Amino acid sequence: MRTSIATVSLSGSLTEKLTAAARAGFDGVEIFENDLIGCPLSPEEIRDRTADLGLTIDLYQPMRDIEAVSPDEFAGNLRRAEHKFRLMRRLGADTVLVCSSVSPHAVDNDALAAAHLRRLAELAQGFGIRVAYEALAWGRHVSTYDHAWRIVEAADHPALGVCLDSFHILARGSDPAGIAAIPGDKIFFVQLADAPLMALDVLQWSRHYRCFPGQGDLDVTALVRAVVRAGYRGPLSLEVFNDVFRQADAGHTATDAQRSLAVLQESAGLTTPPAPVLPTGFAFAEIATADTERVAPLLTALGFSRTARHPGKPVDLWEQGEARILLNTDTDGHRPDPSLTAIGLESPDPAAAASRAESLLAPVLPRRRAPEDAPLDAVAAPDGTEFFFCATDRPGHPSWTGDFPPALHRPGGDGIGIRRIDHVALTQPWHHFDEAALFHRSVLGLQPHASVDLADPYGLLRSRAASNPEGTVRIALGVGPSPTDDPARPQHLAFATDDVVTAARRARAAGLPMLQVPGNYYDDLAARHAFAPGELETYRELGILYDRDEKGEFRHCYTETIGRLFFELVERLNGYDGYGAQNAPVRLTAQRT
């Protein structure tokens, strides 16, 4: 189906918004009245600019507080409407959005509302314009879509139909199944928005917290299926009021919006992009730094061995068990502090995974490689992290490990007991958090978990994890409380071990600098849980933190932070599936002191 976006969903001037929408691949736009009023271009120039960009103007909005008022007030509303209809002719727009009245002067009289809307439609028809009547969730007398349809049906005019808005419908808990009662040709327009479930006044909820489909908790897919079954064939348009989007780069937001519509149409059965390819594990994690002397000793203390060096690039391979780290010093001096820049994901079909990513507008990254290097596709996540799709040492597939010469030496013994990468934690820019959650779900095929708030000494941090069903790929996304929050908050790598106590002892003996945990934490831990004799004392000695849930137990500890990076050792017992969120506040406080 055709796609459209309301200019109110993007930041910047009207011309910037139009350019962003066109570059993201939208077919049309809704022009919000405030954007037009503040634009120095004439309506004719806006019409021409839009056409030059390959866009149509699908809707002009909003027209407010029209119906069910006194005769004198309605006469004034018609004069106002006639002026807007003339403007729309100049603009080249043929559909106007009329919101159900919130005026204190409106009366609760459906027959009068129908009569007024019919008169408005008669006027609009003379200008070649259609009127799409929308029930605002906070409308004074009309607040549900079925009520709006009854009024439109009673008005019985060919230039009058309904606009269905997913937020207004789903935020009130209305069942979209009732849309089947509306003839498809009377659904003039469909606006889409998602939102997280929040205990807020619906107006404030709508004005500040809408998001793109797939980024919230509303069942927008069910609504799209309902309007398509009803016979609607117009554009699917995004109308999202969001404080973050109003401050973010318009081009980035428009791409995020287009991806959300692609995923939505797939889930509604309207399109068939390449199927998701679920990753099965971590192939590697890449750390970039101009100063290996800060990282190499840490890896050595963690029991990793440097097993190979790339013949054409300053990249070393470090291994322990199935955990592999690429240490990359090819930074041109731009990364003096160590940071996590790339993740390799094991994929059953790397080519299909890359095709899926590209179909959902994930930028495929160019890769500098020698002719003998293995082909390896990578895409960029919203935060800039590179994700590679790998088939490590799998017969019949080129493996990235073949880019390295025979091992310098194989790891001796079992290091400190690290078996594999358990999870990675990636700090997101403030304005990319919801986009990142959608990216990891739709592009990488991971299942998002519930969002949680973590107490930091200087505010609340928001965290949301995503994983594959087996738990062999876990990615935790975090974001600070505001745009002014430190953009260089640490990222970290967590390594799985069968015995974190032994691993921590070996790491400390090797000189690994561990995060110092306050003694008060262990006093509180003793009050919350019962431990075997000496167990809590061992945790206190080694800086090990402890958590348990209904499935099992979790023991973990952290290194000190170097640059943007720190490491975690984790032991999961009896199916524990979390990340130790209970312990995050003490960890965050310790890292700040």
Coordinates of C-alpha atoms in Angstrom, one line a residue, residues 8-9 64 134-138 165-169 171-172 191 193-196 198-211 218 239-243 245-246:
V8 CA 4.2 17.0 12.4
S9 CA 6.0 13.7 12.9
R64 CA -11.2 21.9 14.4
E134 CA -12.1 11.8 12.9
A135 CA -13.2 11.0 16.5
L136 CA -10.6 12.5 18.9
A137 CA -10.2 10.2 21.9
W138 CA -10.8 13.3 24.1
D165 CA -6.6 6.9 13.7
S166 CA -5.1 3.9 15.5
F167 CA -4.1 5.9 18.6
H168 CA -7.6 7.4 19.1
I169 CA -9.2 4.0 18.6
A171 CA -6.0 4.2 23.4
R172 CA -9.6 4.0 24.4
Q191 CA -3.6 7.4 10.4
A193 CA 0.6 5.6 15.6
D194 CA 1.7 3.3 18.4
A195 CA 2.3 4.2 22.1
P196 CA 3.6 2.6 25.2
M198 CA 0.9 4.5 30.3
A199 CA -1.5 5.6 33.1
L200 CA -1.8 9.2 31.7
D201 CA -4.5 11.6 30.6
V202 CA -5.2 10.5 27.0
L203 CA -4.5 14.0 25.6
Q204 CA -1.1 14.2 27.3
W205 CA -0.4 10.6 26.3
S206 CA -1.2 11.4 22.7
R207 CA 0.7 14.7 22.5
H208 CA 4.0 13.5 23.9
Y209 CA 4.4 9.7 23.8
R210 CA 3.2 8.4 20.5
C211 CA 5.7 6.3 18.6
L218 CA -0.8 -1.1 20.9
E239 CA 0.8 10.7 12.5
V240 CA 3.1 10.7 15.5
F241 CA 3.4 13.4 18.2
N242 CA 6.6 12.7 20.1
D243 CA 8.9 15.0 22.0
F245 CA 11.1 13.0 17.3
R246 CA 10.6 16.8 17.4

